[in-house]
């Protein structure tokens, strides 16, 4: 079968969030081709999109992705021997082992039914709040994003963000941050709810399904509306963050920069295994010295929308227009 290499690669990359890095579920590190679709499932995320290569089977994801990424042909010939998928280009070919029997338990994922249109800002909302979810598995509900009919929000007991919008869901639910974060780059436009899954779909027909988790989420209204004394952060923080993140990015999922306020000065510092960067700016600050940690991308997102914040006792609130962010201030 003749296939468009770039189009196939685009579809495989789109379902990649459902791949497992460690195969706890059989064939969860594979692209499974069945029923004219390619699907992935790692027990937390399921993905699927129309993709008919003329065969049924499970193919190891990494070598197939790597091969398609390194080949230069616009069109490839793809065939199946029953045990291998053969990919032919101009004067070259490769064979990738295939399992004809499908054992991936994709059937355990409930099928979406009624699709509801989401607010166009849903992906942006998730992209803002997911940085505030906790990484501490001992407080499981805090590792999730809270999706309600009227907002998405997250909190790790040190910081929180709430983004009001029409999510399209009928009932509030918790979704693991590491699952729902994938909607940010996939252009999702619709949502469907089933008993234990939340499903998202884009205009290309890609469906991403994430588990709805059981648990209660604390009411954050009193904190999010606490107000305080107005303060204006200095301009140019995005450029400073860009430099600080050269080093803070060493910390992987704990990537944060430190913002310190004291005596009309603001300092921004990023540290990592390979070094550190610090930049100072003038700011009107006459209170006791304070500091907070924040994800660099979130700080950039906030300060490109506003530089105004409100300081209450031990707390800093930023109203980003479409969302609010609150963080604890520690003394320094």
mmCIF file of C-alpha atoms in Angstrom:
data_model
loop_
_atom_site.group_PDB
_atom_site.id
_atom_site.type_symbol
_atom_site.label_atom_id
_atom_site.label_comp_id
_atom_site.label_asym_id
_atom_site.label_seq_id
_atom_site.Cartn_x
_atom_site.Cartn_y
_atom_site.Cartn_z
ATOM 1 C CA UNK A 1 0.000 0.000 0.000
ATOM 2 C CA UNK A 2 1.308 3.455 -0.930
ATOM 3 C CA UNK A 3 1.162 5.870 1.997
ATOM 4 C CA UNK A 4 2.017 9.527 2.573
ATOM 5 C CA UNK A 5 4.946 9.406 4.989
ATOM 6 C CA UNK A 6 4.324 12.792 6.611
ATOM 7 C CA UNK A 7 0.618 12.100 7.081
ATOM 8 C CA UNK A 8 1.262 8.713 8.693
ATOM 9 C CA UNK A 9 3.912 10.213 10.942
ATOM 10 C CA UNK A 10 1.507 12.991 11.977
ATOM 11 C CA UNK A 11 -1.174 10.456 12.946
ATOM 12 C CA UNK A 12 1.236 8.249 14.889
ATOM 13 C CA UNK A 13 2.604 11.244 16.798
ATOM 14 C CA UNK A 14 -0.962 12.319 17.580
ATOM 15 C CA UNK A 15 -1.742 8.999 19.334
ATOM 16 C CA UNK A 16 1.654 8.850 21.077
ATOM 17 C CA UNK A 17 0.261 10.139 24.437
ATOM 18 C CA UNK A 18 -1.354 6.723 24.876
ATOM 19 C CA UNK A 19 1.988 4.897 24.680
ATOM 20 C CA UNK A 20 3.610 3.499 27.818
ATOM 21 C CA UNK A 21 7.236 4.179 28.648
ATOM 22 C CA UNK A 22 7.233 0.962 30.683
ATOM 23 C CA UNK A 23 4.994 -1.778 29.361
ATOM 24 C CA UNK A 24 2.845 -2.622 32.397
ATOM 25 C CA UNK A 25 -0.003 -3.456 29.999
ATOM 26 C CA UNK A 26 0.749 -5.888 27.171
ATOM 27 C CA UNK A 27 1.274 -4.089 23.831
ATOM 28 C CA UNK A 28 0.991 -0.683 25.539
ATOM 29 C CA UNK A 29 4.279 0.372 23.900
ATOM 30 C CA UNK A 30 2.878 -0.504 20.466
ATOM 31 C CA UNK A 31 0.812 1.117 17.766
ATOM 32 C CA UNK A 32 -2.150 -1.216 17.304
ATOM 33 C CA UNK A 33 -3.730 -1.163 13.858
ATOM 34 C CA UNK A 34 -7.277 -2.502 13.865
ATOM 35 C CA UNK A 35 -10.584 -1.704 12.230
ATOM 36 C CA UNK A 36 -9.084 0.951 9.996
ATOM 37 C CA UNK A 37 -7.690 2.879 12.980
ATOM 38 C CA UNK A 38 -4.451 3.126 14.923
ATOM 39 C CA UNK A 39 -4.899 3.036 18.698
ATOM 40 C CA UNK A 40 -2.698 3.260 21.796
ATOM 41 C CA UNK A 41 -3.540 2.541 25.437
ATOM 42 C CA UNK A 42 -1.360 2.664 28.562
ATOM 43 C CA UNK A 43 -4.137 2.068 31.138
ATOM 44 C CA UNK A 44 -4.422 5.808 31.894
ATOM 45 C CA UNK A 45 -4.736 7.305 28.398
ATOM 46 C CA UNK A 46 -6.266 5.881 25.229
ATOM 47 C CA UNK A 47 -5.863 7.445 21.781
ATOM 48 C CA UNK A 48 -7.238 6.563 18.373
ATOM 49 C CA UNK A 49 -7.495 8.012 14.867
ATOM 50 C CA UNK A 50 -8.489 6.699 11.440
ATOM 51 C CA UNK A 51 -5.487 5.056 9.795
ATOM 52 C CA UNK A 52 -5.967 2.110 7.437
ATOM 53 C CA UNK A 53 -2.722 0.424 6.380
ATOM 54 C CA UNK A 54 -4.461 -2.716 5.170
ATOM 55 C CA UNK A 55 -3.490 -5.024 8.037
ATOM 56 C CA UNK A 56 -4.298 -5.792 11.663
ATOM 57 C CA UNK A 57 -1.605 -6.095 14.306
ATOM 58 C CA UNK A 58 0.600 -4.477 16.942
ATOM 59 C CA UNK A 59 3.859 -2.798 15.904
ATOM 60 C CA UNK A 60 6.545 -1.534 18.286
ATOM 61 C CA UNK A 61 6.098 2.234 18.389
ATOM 62 C CA UNK A 62 9.640 3.542 18.813
ATOM 63 C CA UNK A 63 11.320 1.945 15.790
ATOM 64 C CA UNK A 64 8.381 2.813 13.543
ATOM 65 C CA UNK A 65 8.375 6.448 14.659
ATOM 66 C CA UNK A 66 12.153 6.733 14.397
ATOM 67 C CA UNK A 67 12.189 5.182 10.927
ATOM 68 C CA UNK A 68 9.448 7.414 9.527
ATOM 69 C CA UNK A 69 11.161 10.454 11.016
ATOM 70 C CA UNK A 70 14.524 9.643 9.401
ATOM 71 C CA UNK A 71 13.295 8.648 5.933
ATOM 72 C CA UNK A 72 13.028 11.451 3.363
ATOM 73 C CA UNK A 73 10.603 10.017 0.814
ATOM 74 C CA UNK A 74 7.234 11.745 0.477
ATOM 75 C CA UNK A 75 5.620 8.399 -0.326
ATOM 76 C CA UNK A 76 6.406 4.945 1.040
ATOM 77 C CA UNK A 77 5.181 1.450 0.268
ATOM 78 C CA UNK A 78 3.933 -0.407 3.356
ATOM 79 C CA UNK A 79 3.088 -4.117 3.307
ATOM 80 C CA UNK A 80 2.632 -6.858 5.892
ATOM 81 C CA UNK A 81 3.945 -10.431 5.803
ATOM 82 C CA UNK A 82 1.981 -11.517 8.884
ATOM 83 C CA UNK A 83 5.069 -11.331 11.094
ATOM 84 C CA UNK A 84 6.648 -8.103 9.860
ATOM 85 C CA UNK A 85 5.640 -4.719 8.534
ATOM 86 C CA UNK A 86 7.814 -3.967 5.520
ATOM 87 C CA UNK A 87 8.471 -0.298 4.742
ATOM 88 C CA UNK A 88 10.003 0.403 1.318
ATOM 89 C CA UNK A 89 11.450 3.637 0.060
ATOM 90 C CA UNK A 90 13.666 4.454 -2.878
ATOM 91 C CA UNK A 91 16.449 1.835 -2.935
ATOM 92 C CA UNK A 92 15.894 0.957 0.743
ATOM 93 C CA UNK A 93 13.568 -1.026 2.923
ATOM 94 C CA UNK A 94 13.083 -2.030 6.543
ATOM 95 C CA UNK A 95 11.138 -4.663 8.423
ATOM 96 C CA UNK A 96 9.592 -4.156 11.848
ATOM 97 C CA UNK A 97 8.338 -7.095 13.896
ATOM 98 C CA UNK A 98 4.563 -7.240 14.186
ATOM 99 C CA UNK A 99 2.291 -9.225 16.508
ATOM 100 C CA UNK A 100 -0.751 -10.334 14.535
ATOM 101 C CA UNK A 101 -2.706 -11.193 17.676
ATOM 102 C CA UNK A 102 -3.959 -8.104 19.473
ATOM 103 C CA UNK A 103 -3.881 -8.349 23.270
ATOM 104 C CA UNK A 104 -4.054 -4.628 24.093
ATOM 105 C CA UNK A 105 -7.179 -4.298 26.335
ATOM 106 C CA UNK A 106 -8.553 -1.275 24.494
ATOM 107 C CA UNK A 107 -12.032 -2.736 24.916
ATOM 108 C CA UNK A 108 -11.932 -1.758 28.592
ATOM 109 C CA UNK A 109 -12.248 1.896 27.581
ATOM 110 C CA UNK A 110 -15.878 2.978 27.351
ATOM 111 C CA UNK A 111 -16.861 4.351 23.958
ATOM 112 C CA UNK A 112 -17.815 8.025 23.766
ATOM 113 C CA UNK A 113 -21.461 8.724 23.010
ATOM 114 C CA UNK A 114 -22.754 12.293 22.849
ATOM 115 C CA UNK A 115 -20.173 14.896 21.844
ATOM 116 C CA UNK A 116 -20.419 18.440 23.244
ATOM 117 C CA UNK A 117 -18.526 21.452 21.920
ATOM 118 C CA UNK A 118 -15.966 22.916 24.336
ATOM 119 C CA UNK A 119 -14.904 26.501 24.831
ATOM 120 C CA UNK A 120 -12.112 27.389 22.388
ATOM 121 C CA UNK A 121 -9.902 28.312 25.360
ATOM 122 C CA UNK A 122 -10.064 24.869 26.982
ATOM 123 C CA UNK A 123 -6.548 23.842 25.933
ATOM 124 C CA UNK A 124 -5.145 27.173 27.135
ATOM 125 C CA UNK A 125 -6.956 26.723 30.439
ATOM 126 C CA UNK A 126 -5.441 23.294 31.011
ATOM 127 C CA UNK A 127 -2.043 24.644 29.991
ATOM 128 C CA UNK A 128 -2.272 27.283 32.725
ATOM 129 C CA UNK A 129 -3.644 25.276 35.641
ATOM 130 C CA UNK A 130 -1.786 21.991 35.143
ATOM 131 C CA UNK A 131 1.440 23.615 36.358
ATOM 132 C CA UNK A 132 -0.222 24.051 39.766
ATOM 133 C CA UNK A 133 -1.054 20.367 40.288
ATOM 134 C CA UNK A 134 1.018 18.547 42.890
ATOM 135 C CA UNK A 135 3.581 15.832 42.244
ATOM 136 C CA UNK A 136 3.085 14.332 45.715
ATOM 137 C CA UNK A 137 1.267 11.014 45.300
ATOM 138 C CA UNK A 138 0.411 11.044 49.024
ATOM 139 C CA UNK A 139 -2.164 13.759 48.240
ATOM 140 C CA UNK A 140 -3.638 12.114 45.172
ATOM 141 C CA UNK A 141 -6.456 14.598 44.516
ATOM 142 C CA UNK A 142 -3.897 17.391 44.362
ATOM 143 C CA UNK A 143 -2.057 15.615 41.524
ATOM 144 C CA UNK A 144 -5.207 16.075 39.430
ATOM 145 C CA UNK A 145 -6.853 18.861 37.495
ATOM 146 C CA UNK A 146 -10.396 19.571 38.687
ATOM 147 C CA UNK A 147 -12.717 19.865 35.680
ATOM 148 C CA UNK A 148 -16.146 21.348 36.425
ATOM 149 C CA UNK A 149 -18.906 22.619 34.128
ATOM 150 C CA UNK A 150 -17.717 26.199 34.700
ATOM 151 C CA UNK A 151 -13.933 26.037 35.184
ATOM 152 C CA UNK A 152 -10.729 24.038 35.352
ATOM 153 C CA UNK A 153 -8.485 24.433 38.401
ATOM 154 C CA UNK A 154 -5.562 22.845 40.217
ATOM 155 C CA UNK A 155 -3.801 23.294 43.542
ATOM 156 C CA UNK A 156 -0.739 21.795 45.253
ATOM 157 C CA UNK A 157 -1.272 23.429 48.687
ATOM 158 C CA UNK A 158 1.327 26.097 47.819
ATOM 159 C CA UNK A 159 -0.178 27.569 44.665
ATOM 160 C CA UNK A 160 -3.414 27.345 42.721
ATOM 161 C CA UNK A 161 -4.916 28.483 39.444
ATOM 162 C CA UNK A 162 -8.520 28.670 38.301
ATOM 163 C CA UNK A 163 -9.612 29.318 34.720
ATOM 164 C CA UNK A 164 -13.383 29.943 34.371
ATOM 165 C CA UNK A 165 -14.924 28.785 31.064
ATOM 166 C CA UNK A 166 -17.541 26.451 29.620
ATOM 167 C CA UNK A 167 -15.837 23.053 29.679
ATOM 168 C CA UNK A 168 -18.739 21.100 28.173
ATOM 169 C CA UNK A 169 -18.852 18.573 31.050
ATOM 170 C CA UNK A 170 -22.003 18.010 33.108
ATOM 171 C CA UNK A 171 -20.438 16.684 36.309
ATOM 172 C CA UNK A 172 -17.250 17.794 38.111
ATOM 173 C CA UNK A 173 -14.436 15.263 37.951
ATOM 174 C CA UNK A 174 -10.746 14.819 38.687
ATOM 175 C CA UNK A 175 -8.282 13.929 35.935
ATOM 176 C CA UNK A 176 -4.593 13.227 36.486
ATOM 177 C CA UNK A 177 -2.460 16.175 35.442
ATOM 178 C CA UNK A 178 -0.097 13.902 33.506
ATOM 179 C CA UNK A 179 -3.064 12.648 31.457
ATOM 180 C CA UNK A 180 -5.072 15.790 30.700
ATOM 181 C CA UNK A 181 -2.000 17.910 29.901
ATOM 182 C CA UNK A 182 -1.862 16.249 26.472
ATOM 183 C CA UNK A 183 -4.965 18.101 25.267
ATOM 184 C CA UNK A 184 -2.948 21.330 25.126
ATOM 185 C CA UNK A 185 -1.277 20.577 21.807
ATOM 186 C CA UNK A 186 -3.927 18.529 20.034
ATOM 187 C CA UNK A 187 -6.547 21.118 19.100
ATOM 188 C CA UNK A 188 -9.405 19.403 20.896
ATOM 189 C CA UNK A 189 -12.840 20.910 20.189
ATOM 190 C CA UNK A 190 -15.343 18.435 21.681
ATOM 191 C CA UNK A 191 -15.793 16.447 24.883
ATOM 192 C CA UNK A 192 -17.828 13.362 25.781
ATOM 193 C CA UNK A 193 -18.442 11.933 29.265
ATOM 194 C CA UNK A 194 -18.842 8.275 30.144
ATOM 195 C CA UNK A 195 -18.924 6.612 33.556
ATOM 196 C CA UNK A 196 -15.176 6.366 34.150
ATOM 197 C CA UNK A 197 -13.636 8.186 31.184
ATOM 198 C CA UNK A 198 -13.515 11.688 29.748
ATOM 199 C CA UNK A 199 -13.068 11.779 25.977
ATOM 200 C CA UNK A 200 -11.773 14.626 23.799
ATOM 201 C CA UNK A 201 -11.948 14.897 20.001
ATOM 202 C CA UNK A 202 -10.425 17.277 17.465
ATOM 203 C CA UNK A 203 -11.444 18.161 13.919
ATOM 204 C CA UNK A 204 -9.067 15.556 12.481
ATOM 205 C CA UNK A 205 -11.021 12.826 14.303
ATOM 206 C CA UNK A 206 -8.356 12.115 16.917
ATOM 207 C CA UNK A 207 -9.928 10.871 20.153
ATOM 208 C CA UNK A 208 -7.991 11.083 23.432
ATOM 209 C CA UNK A 209 -9.595 9.425 26.472
ATOM 210 C CA UNK A 210 -8.467 9.972 30.077
ATOM 211 C CA UNK A 211 -9.661 8.345 33.285
ATOM 212 C CA UNK A 212 -12.073 10.184 35.556
ATOM 213 C CA UNK A 213 -10.674 9.755 39.061
ATOM 214 C CA UNK A 214 -12.668 9.357 42.275
ATOM 215 C CA UNK A 215 -12.145 11.972 44.980
ATOM 216 C CA UNK A 216 -13.192 15.327 46.400
ATOM 217 C CA UNK A 217 -11.558 18.645 45.540
ATOM 218 C CA UNK A 218 -11.381 21.453 48.087
ATOM 219 C CA UNK A 219 -13.513 24.541 47.511
ATOM 220 C CA UNK A 220 -11.010 27.292 46.636
ATOM 221 C CA UNK A 221 -13.443 30.236 46.494
ATOM 222 C CA UNK A 222 -12.264 31.959 49.685
ATOM 223 C CA UNK A 223 -8.610 31.759 48.634
ATOM 224 C CA UNK A 224 -9.103 32.791 45.024
ATOM 225 C CA UNK A 225 -11.102 35.873 46.065
ATOM 226 C CA UNK A 226 -8.884 36.983 48.979
ATOM 227 C CA UNK A 227 -7.728 40.268 47.349
ATOM 228 C CA UNK A 228 -5.006 42.372 49.028
ATOM 229 C CA UNK A 229 -2.836 45.421 48.360
ATOM 230 C CA UNK A 230 -2.067 46.120 44.685
ATOM 231 C CA UNK A 231 1.523 45.735 43.474
ATOM 232 C CA UNK A 232 2.917 46.016 39.947
ATOM 233 C CA UNK A 233 5.573 43.553 38.837
ATOM 234 C CA UNK A 234 8.326 44.912 36.556
ATOM 235 C CA UNK A 235 8.276 44.434 32.803
ATOM 236 C CA UNK A 236 10.669 42.208 30.915
ATOM 237 C CA UNK A 237 10.179 39.186 33.169
ATOM 238 C CA UNK A 238 9.561 36.883 30.196
ATOM 239 C CA UNK A 239 13.053 37.591 28.861
ATOM 240 C CA UNK A 240 14.590 37.004 32.298
ATOM 241 C CA UNK A 241 12.680 33.752 32.703
ATOM 242 C CA UNK A 242 13.924 32.549 29.314
ATOM 243 C CA UNK A 243 17.498 32.832 30.550
ATOM 244 C CA UNK A 244 16.840 31.433 34.030
ATOM 245 C CA UNK A 245 15.171 28.357 32.552
ATOM 246 C CA UNK A 246 18.422 27.373 30.848
ATOM 247 C CA UNK A 247 19.379 26.022 34.278
ATOM 248 C CA UNK A 248 16.049 25.374 36.038
ATOM 249 C CA UNK A 249 15.063 23.025 33.201
ATOM 250 C CA UNK A 250 17.709 20.615 34.568
ATOM 251 C CA UNK A 251 15.186 19.759 37.287
ATOM 252 C CA UNK A 252 12.704 18.117 34.936
ATOM 253 C CA UNK A 253 9.209 17.972 36.410
ATOM 254 C CA UNK A 254 10.404 20.170 39.314
ATOM 255 C CA UNK A 255 11.283 23.001 36.945
ATOM 256 C CA UNK A 256 10.652 26.227 38.905
ATOM 257 C CA UNK A 257 12.222 29.650 39.178
ATOM 258 C CA UNK A 258 12.368 31.662 42.406
ATOM 259 C CA UNK A 259 10.995 35.187 42.580
ATOM 260 C CA UNK A 260 12.213 37.231 45.568
ATOM 261 C CA UNK A 261 10.827 40.631 46.594
ATOM 262 C CA UNK A 262 12.728 42.936 48.953
ATOM 263 C CA UNK A 263 13.502 46.666 49.418
ATOM 264 C CA UNK A 264 12.122 47.817 46.047
ATOM 265 C CA UNK A 265 14.008 45.069 44.241
ATOM 266 C CA UNK A 266 12.808 41.899 42.508
ATOM 267 C CA UNK A 267 15.247 39.100 41.796
ATOM 268 C CA UNK A 268 14.496 36.118 39.590
ATOM 269 C CA UNK A 269 16.702 33.061 39.916
ATOM 270 C CA UNK A 270 16.886 29.717 38.137
ATOM 271 C CA UNK A 271 19.092 26.907 39.431
ATOM 272 C CA UNK A 272 19.955 23.452 38.179
ATOM 273 C CA UNK A 273 22.651 20.807 38.125
ATOM 274 C CA UNK A 274 24.628 22.716 35.489
ATOM 275 C CA UNK A 275 24.524 26.196 37.049
ATOM 276 C CA UNK A 276 22.338 29.175 37.888
ATOM 277 C CA UNK A 277 21.131 32.511 36.533
ATOM 278 C CA UNK A 278 19.871 35.560 38.446
ATOM 279 C CA UNK A 279 18.450 38.844 37.219
ATOM 280 C CA UNK A 280 17.350 41.841 39.286
ATOM 281 C CA UNK A 281 14.746 44.477 38.509
ATOM 282 C CA UNK A 282 13.297 47.501 40.270
ATOM 283 C CA UNK A 283 9.844 47.187 41.794
ATOM 284 C CA UNK A 284 7.851 49.209 44.305
ATOM 285 C CA UNK A 285 8.042 46.985 47.382
ATOM 286 C CA UNK A 286 8.070 48.309 50.936
ATOM 287 C CA UNK A 287 6.869 45.251 52.833
ATOM 288 C CA UNK A 288 8.992 42.583 54.478
ATOM 289 C CA UNK A 289 11.079 40.412 52.130
ATOM 290 C CA UNK A 290 9.081 37.619 50.479
ATOM 291 C CA UNK A 291 9.702 34.894 47.906
ATOM 292 C CA UNK A 292 7.807 32.279 45.917
ATOM 293 C CA UNK A 293 8.565 29.507 43.415
ATOM 294 C CA UNK A 294 6.709 29.207 40.122
ATOM 295 C CA UNK A 295 6.911 27.196 36.912
ATOM 296 C CA UNK A 296 8.721 29.400 34.358
ATOM 297 C CA UNK A 297 6.222 28.812 31.547
ATOM 298 C CA UNK A 298 3.357 29.729 33.866
ATOM 299 C CA UNK A 299 5.132 32.915 34.963
ATOM 300 C CA UNK A 300 5.626 33.904 31.319
ATOM 301 C CA UNK A 301 1.989 33.140 30.536
ATOM 302 C CA UNK A 302 0.863 35.290 33.460
ATOM 303 C CA UNK A 303 3.133 38.284 32.861
ATOM 304 C CA UNK A 304 2.341 38.493 29.154
ATOM 305 C CA UNK A 305 -1.263 39.175 30.213
ATOM 306 C CA UNK A 306 -0.752 41.427 33.249
ATOM 307 C CA UNK A 307 1.879 42.740 35.660
ATOM 308 C CA UNK A 308 -0.615 43.647 38.379
ATOM 309 C CA UNK A 309 -0.854 41.510 41.495
ATOM 310 C CA UNK A 310 -2.376 41.727 44.970
ATOM 311 C CA UNK A 311 -0.485 41.027 48.182
ATOM 312 C CA UNK A 312 -2.325 39.761 51.263
ATOM 313 C CA UNK A 313 -0.794 38.203 54.379
ATOM 314 C CA UNK A 314 1.494 35.440 53.092
ATOM 315 C CA UNK A 315 -0.256 35.353 49.729
ATOM 316 C CA UNK A 316 0.149 36.805 46.240
ATOM 317 C CA UNK A 317 -2.763 36.840 43.777
ATOM 318 C CA UNK A 318 -2.497 37.599 40.063
ATOM 319 C CA UNK A 319 -5.596 38.234 37.979
ATOM 320 C CA UNK A 320 -4.692 37.234 34.453
ATOM 321 C CA UNK A 321 -7.995 38.423 33.056
ATOM 322 C CA UNK A 322 -9.235 35.013 31.978
ATOM 323 C CA UNK A 323 -7.814 33.223 35.027
ATOM 324 C CA UNK A 324 -6.547 33.774 38.573
ATOM 325 C CA UNK A 325 -3.312 32.511 40.116
ATOM 326 C CA UNK A 326 -2.540 32.456 43.846
ATOM 327 C CA UNK A 327 0.737 31.469 45.526
ATOM 328 C CA UNK A 328 2.019 31.349 49.077
ATOM 329 C CA UNK A 329 4.686 33.899 49.962
ATOM 330 C CA UNK A 330 7.527 32.671 52.167
ATOM 331 C CA UNK A 331 9.644 34.994 54.264
ATOM 332 C CA UNK A 332 13.303 35.390 53.311
#
